[in-house]
CSV table of C-alpha atoms and ligand atoms in Angstrom, one decimal:
chain,number,residue,atom,x,y,z
A,210,MET,CA,-16.3,-0.5,-20.8
A,211,GLY,CA,-17.9,-3.6,-19.2
A,212,GLN,CA,-19.9,-3.9,-16.1
A,213,PRO,CA,-18.6,-1.8,-13.1
A,214,ILE,CA,-16.6,-3.6,-10.5
A,215,ARG,CA,-18.8,-3.7,-7.3
A,216,ILE,CA,-16.7,-2.9,-4.3
A,217,THR,CA,-17.7,-3.4,-0.6
A,218,VAL,CA,-15.3,-1.9,2.0
A,219,TRP,CA,-15.7,-3.6,5.4
A,220,ASN,CA,-14.2,-2.1,8.5
A,221,GLU,CA,-14.9,-3.1,12.1
A,222,PHE,CA,-15.0,0.7,12.8
A,223,VAL,CA,-14.1,0.5,16.5
A,224,HIS,CA,-10.8,2.5,17.0
A,225,GLU,CA,-12.2,5.5,15.2
A,226,LYS,CA,-15.2,5.8,17.5
A,227,ARG,CA,-13.3,5.0,20.7
A,228,ASP,CA,-10.1,6.9,20.5
A,229,GLU,CA,-9.8,10.6,19.9
A,230,GLU,CA,-6.3,10.4,18.4
A,231,ILE,CA,-7.4,7.8,15.8
A,232,ARG,CA,-10.6,9.7,15.0
A,233,ARG,CA,-8.4,12.7,14.1
A,234,VAL,CA,-6.6,10.5,11.5
A,235,TYR,CA,-9.8,8.9,10.1
A,236,PRO,CA,-12.8,11.1,11.3
A,237,ASP,CA,-15.4,9.1,9.3
A,238,GLY,CA,-13.6,5.8,9.6
A,239,ILE,CA,-10.9,4.0,7.6
A,240,HIS,CA,-13.7,2.5,5.4
A,241,SER,CA,-14.8,5.9,4.2
A,242,VAL,CA,-11.3,6.9,3.1
A,243,ILE,CA,-10.9,3.7,1.1
A,244,ALA,CA,-14.5,3.9,-0.3
A,245,ASP,CA,-13.8,7.5,-1.4
A,246,LEU,CA,-11.1,6.1,-3.8
A,247,PHE,CA,-13.8,4.4,-5.8
A,248,LYS,CA,-16.6,6.9,-5.5
A,249,ASP,CA,-17.2,8.9,-8.7
A,250,ARG,CA,-14.5,6.9,-10.5
A,251,ASP,CA,-15.6,5.3,-13.7
A,252,GLY,CA,-15.9,1.6,-13.7
A,253,TYR,CA,-16.7,1.1,-10.0
A,254,THR,CA,-19.6,1.1,-7.6
A,255,VAL,CA,-18.8,1.2,-3.9
A,256,ARG,CA,-20.5,0.7,-0.6
A,257,THR,CA,-19.3,0.2,3.0
A,258,ALA,CA,-20.2,-2.2,5.7
A,259,THR,CA,-19.3,-2.2,9.4
A,260,LEU,CA,-19.4,-4.5,12.4
A,261,ASP,CA,-22.4,-2.9,14.2
A,262,GLU,CA,-24.8,-3.3,11.2
A,263,PRO,CA,-27.1,-6.3,11.1
A,264,ALA,CA,-25.0,-9.3,9.7
A,265,HIS,CA,-22.1,-6.8,10.0
A,266,GLY,CA,-23.5,-5.2,6.8
A,267,LEU,CA,-22.6,-8.4,4.9
A,268,THR,CA,-26.0,-10.0,4.2
A,269,ALA,CA,-26.3,-12.7,1.6
A,270,GLU,CA,-27.6,-10.1,-0.8
A,271,VAL,CA,-24.6,-7.7,-0.3
A,272,LEU,CA,-22.1,-10.5,-0.7
A,273,GLU,CA,-23.8,-11.9,-3.8
A,274,SER,CA,-23.6,-8.4,-5.4
A,275,THR,CA,-19.9,-7.8,-4.3
A,276,ASP,CA,-17.1,-8.4,-6.8
A,277,VAL,CA,-14.3,-7.3,-4.4
A,278,LEU,CA,-14.5,-7.1,-0.6
A,279,PHE,CA,-11.9,-5.0,1.3
A,280,TRP,CA,-11.4,-6.1,5.0
A,281,TRP,CA,-10.0,-4.0,7.8
A,282,GLY,CA,-10.2,-5.3,11.4
A,283,HIS,CA,-8.1,-5.3,14.5
A,284,ILE,CA,-9.5,-5.4,18.0
A,285,ALA,CA,-12.9,-6.9,17.2
A,286,HIS,CA,-12.0,-10.0,15.1
A,287,ASP,CA,-13.7,-12.2,17.7
A,288,LYS,CA,-16.9,-10.2,17.4
A,289,VAL,CA,-17.4,-11.2,13.8
A,290,ALA,CA,-20.1,-13.9,13.7
A,291,ASP,CA,-19.1,-17.3,12.4
A,292,GLU,CA,-22.1,-17.4,10.0
A,293,VAL,CA,-20.9,-14.2,8.4
A,294,VAL,CA,-17.3,-15.6,8.2
A,295,ASP,CA,-18.6,-18.8,6.5
A,296,ALA,CA,-20.6,-16.7,4.1
A,297,VAL,CA,-17.6,-14.5,3.2
A,298,VAL,CA,-15.4,-17.6,2.7
A,299,ASN,CA,-18.0,-19.4,0.6
A,300,ARG,CA,-18.4,-16.3,-1.6
A,301,VAL,CA,-14.6,-16.1,-2.1
A,302,LEU,CA,-14.7,-19.7,-3.3
A,303,THR,CA,-17.3,-18.8,-5.9
A,304,GLY,CA,-15.3,-15.9,-7.2
A,305,MET,CA,-15.5,-12.8,-5.0
A,306,GLY,CA,-12.1,-11.1,-4.7
A,307,LEU,CA,-10.9,-10.3,-1.2
A,308,VAL,CA,-8.4,-7.7,-0.2
A,309,VAL,CA,-7.2,-8.1,3.4
A,310,LEU,CA,-5.6,-5.1,4.9
A,311,HIS,CA,-3.0,-4.7,7.7
A,312,SER,CA,-4.2,-6.3,11.0
A,313,GLY,CA,-6.8,-8.2,9.0
A,314,HIS,CA,-4.1,-10.9,8.9
A,315,PHE,CA,-5.8,-12.1,12.1
A,316,SER,CA,-9.3,-11.8,10.8
A,317,LYS,CA,-11.5,-15.0,10.9
A,318,PRO,CA,-12.1,-15.1,7.1
A,319,PHE,CA,-8.4,-14.7,6.3
A,320,LYS,CA,-7.3,-17.3,8.8
A,321,LYS,CA,-9.9,-19.7,7.5
A,322,LEU,CA,-8.9,-19.2,3.9
A,323,MET,CA,-5.2,-19.6,4.8
A,324,GLY,CA,-5.5,-22.5,7.2
A,325,THR,CA,-2.5,-21.3,9.2
A,326,THR,CA,-2.1,-19.1,12.4
A,327,CYS,CA,-1.3,-16.0,10.3
A,328,ASN,CA,0.8,-14.9,13.2
A,329,LEU,CA,3.7,-12.4,12.9
A,330,LYS,CA,6.1,-10.1,14.8
A,331,TRP,CA,5.1,-6.5,15.4
A,332,ARG,CA,6.3,-3.2,17.0
A,333,GLU,CA,4.4,0.0,17.4
A,334,ALA,CA,7.3,2.4,17.2
A,335,ASP,CA,7.0,4.8,14.2
A,336,ASP,CA,9.5,2.8,12.1
A,337,ASN,CA,9.9,4.0,8.6
A,338,GLU,CA,8.9,1.4,6.0
A,339,ARG,CA,10.1,0.8,2.5
A,340,LEU,CA,7.9,-1.5,0.5
A,341,TRP,CA,10.1,-2.9,-2.3
A,342,VAL,CA,8.4,-4.1,-5.5
A,343,VAL,CA,9.6,-7.6,-6.0
A,344,ASN,CA,7.3,-8.5,-8.9
A,345,PRO,CA,7.4,-5.4,-11.1
A,346,SER,CA,5.3,-6.8,-14.0
A,347,HIS,CA,2.5,-7.8,-11.6
A,348,PRO,CA,-0.7,-5.8,-12.2
A,349,ILE,CA,-0.9,-4.8,-8.5
A,350,ALA,CA,2.4,-3.0,-8.8
A,351,LYS,CA,1.4,-1.0,-11.9
A,352,GLY,CA,2.4,2.7,-11.6
A,353,ILE,CA,4.6,2.1,-8.6
A,354,GLY,CA,8.4,2.7,-9.0
A,355,GLN,CA,11.0,0.6,-7.2
A,356,TYR,CA,9.4,1.1,-3.8
A,357,ILE,CA,6.9,2.9,-1.7
A,358,GLU,CA,8.4,4.8,1.2
A,359,LEU,CA,6.2,5.4,4.4
A,360,ASP,CA,7.7,7.7,7.0
A,361,ARG,CA,5.8,6.2,9.9
A,362,GLU,CA,4.2,2.8,10.2
A,363,GLU,CA,3.8,0.0,12.6
A,364,MET,CA,6.4,-2.7,12.0
A,365,TYR,CA,5.4,-6.3,11.0
A,366,GLY,CA,8.2,-8.8,10.8
A,367,GLU,CA,8.8,-12.3,9.6
A,368,PHE,CA,8.2,-15.1,10.2
A,369,PHE,CA,4.7,-14.4,8.9
A,370,ASP,CA,2.9,-17.8,9.3
A,371,ILE,CA,1.0,-17.9,6.0
A,372,PRO,CA,1.0,-20.6,3.3
A,373,THR,CA,3.6,-19.9,0.6
A,374,PRO,CA,1.9,-17.2,-1.5
A,375,ASP,CA,1.1,-17.7,-5.1
A,376,GLU,CA,2.9,-14.5,-5.8
A,377,THR,CA,4.8,-12.0,-3.6
A,378,VAL,CA,4.4,-8.4,-4.9
A,379,PHE,CA,6.0,-6.4,-2.1
A,380,ILE,CA,8.6,-7.1,0.6
A,381,SER,CA,8.9,-4.4,3.3
A,382,TRP,CA,12.0,-3.3,5.0
A,383,PHE,CA,11.8,-1.5,8.4
A,384,LYS,CA,14.3,0.8,10.1
A,385,GLY,CA,14.6,-1.7,12.9
A,386,GLY,CA,16.0,-4.3,10.5
A,387,GLU,CA,13.0,-6.6,10.0
A,388,VAL,CA,11.6,-7.6,6.6
A,389,PHE,CA,8.0,-8.7,5.8
A,390,ARG,CA,6.1,-10.2,2.8
A,391,SER,CA,3.8,-7.2,2.5
A,392,GLY,CA,1.9,-7.9,-0.6
A,393,CYS,CA,0.9,-11.5,-1.2
A,394,THR,CA,-1.6,-13.2,-3.6
A,395,PHE,CA,-3.5,-16.4,-3.1
A,396,ARG,CA,-6.2,-18.2,-5.0
A,397,ARG,CA,-8.9,-20.2,-3.2
A,398,GLY,CA,-11.6,-21.8,-5.4
A,399,LEU,CA,-12.5,-19.2,-8.0
A,400,GLY,CA,-11.6,-16.3,-5.7
A,401,LYS,CA,-8.5,-14.2,-5.7
A,402,ILE,CA,-7.1,-12.9,-2.4
A,403,PHE,CA,-4.6,-10.1,-1.9
A,404,TYR,CA,-3.0,-9.4,1.5
A,405,PHE,CA,-1.6,-5.9,1.8
A,406,ARG,CA,0.3,-5.0,5.0
A,407,PRO,CA,0.3,-1.2,5.5
A,408,GLY,CA,-2.5,0.6,7.3
A,409,HIS,CA,-2.0,0.9,11.0
A,410,GLU,CA,-5.0,3.0,12.4
A,411,ALA,CA,-2.8,5.7,14.0
A,412,PHE,CA,-1.1,6.7,10.7
A,413,PRO,CA,-2.7,8.3,7.6
A,414,THR,CA,-1.4,5.5,5.4
A,415,TYR,CA,-4.6,5.1,3.3
A,416,ARG,CA,-4.3,8.8,2.2
A,417,ASN,CA,-0.9,8.1,0.6
A,418,PRO,CA,-1.4,8.3,-3.2
A,419,GLU,CA,0.9,5.3,-3.9
A,420,ILE,CA,-0.9,3.2,-1.4
A,421,GLN,CA,-4.2,4.3,-3.0
A,422,THR,CA,-2.8,3.2,-6.4
A,423,VAL,CA,-2.1,-0.3,-4.9
A,424,LEU,CA,-5.6,-0.5,-3.5
A,425,LEU,CA,-7.1,0.4,-6.9
A,426,ASN,CA,-4.8,-2.1,-8.7
A,427,ALA,CA,-5.7,-4.7,-6.2
A,428,ALA,CA,-9.5,-4.2,-6.8
A,429,ASN,CA,-8.9,-4.6,-10.6
A,430,TRP,CA,-6.8,-7.7,-10.1
A,431,ALA,CA,-9.1,-9.4,-7.6
A,432,ALA,CA,-12.3,-8.7,-9.5
A,433,PRO,CA,-13.8,-11.9,-10.9
A,434,GLU,CA,-13.4,-12.5,-14.6
A,435,ASP,CA,-16.0,-14.4,-16.8
A,436,MET,CA,-15.6,-17.9,-15.4
A,437,ALA,CA,-17.4,-21.2,-16.0
A,438,PRO,CA,-19.0,-22.4,-12.8
A,439,LEU,CA,-17.1,-25.1,-11.1
A,440,ALA,CA,-18.3,-28.7,-11.8
A,441,PHE,CA,-17.8,-31.5,-9.4
A,442,GLY,CA,-19.0,-35.1,-8.8
A,443,ARG,CA,-19.4,-38.2,-10.8
A,444,VAL,CA,-19.3,-37.7,-14.6
A,445,GLU,CA,-19.8,-39.9,-17.7
A,446,PRO,CA,-16.8,-40.3,-19.9
A,447,HIS,CA,-16.4,-37.7,-22.5
A,448,GLN,CA,-15.7,-40.2,-25.2
A,449,LYS,CA,-16.1,-44.0,-25.5
B,666,ZN,ZN1,-1.8,-2.0,13.4
């Protein structure tokens, strides 16, 4: 086995401290449930980072030694400092993988990397959700059957204002009739980005074993491979 994949799980960690009902679902924060997936698992090292830490826990040193960054945010997107956003975006361009979760669609790093509003429709109404696998040979869908069923989730509906994804892995159907591109991949510079829709803070979605399989697959897929550094600028001809 090669070098372990170095995971950093970032969470704004606001709902869980503020709201008793959400604390009951994620007593130690959403980040700790996601981090637990990688803890004690061969082939990974994992740490967490949250908004309240200096540099939101994402210092240059942390980012430099991160292969895949998970990002969960919702009500505090505007509290994330622009310098940190720039550092995250630049690190993606040099090869760090980024897995953006649920309401992270409106996070500053995701919007900057997409270049669109990333807006969508939503409804907090306990709809059941069926995430259909529409790209069954994709590594992120490995081990998942035809679909993942979630009994209760927040609805996100199209149109989702993102650039056309490189690949669409999941399309969700909701009881109310909406559909949504729930698993989308993008490449920016050397970095691979996966957006994954489920994970509203009021539901225990990240404890679902199939959702956990997708998160593991996403880390494996987004991890940087051996890549030659990018070369730019004026060059001499290779042959005369
Ligand atoms: Zn939500």
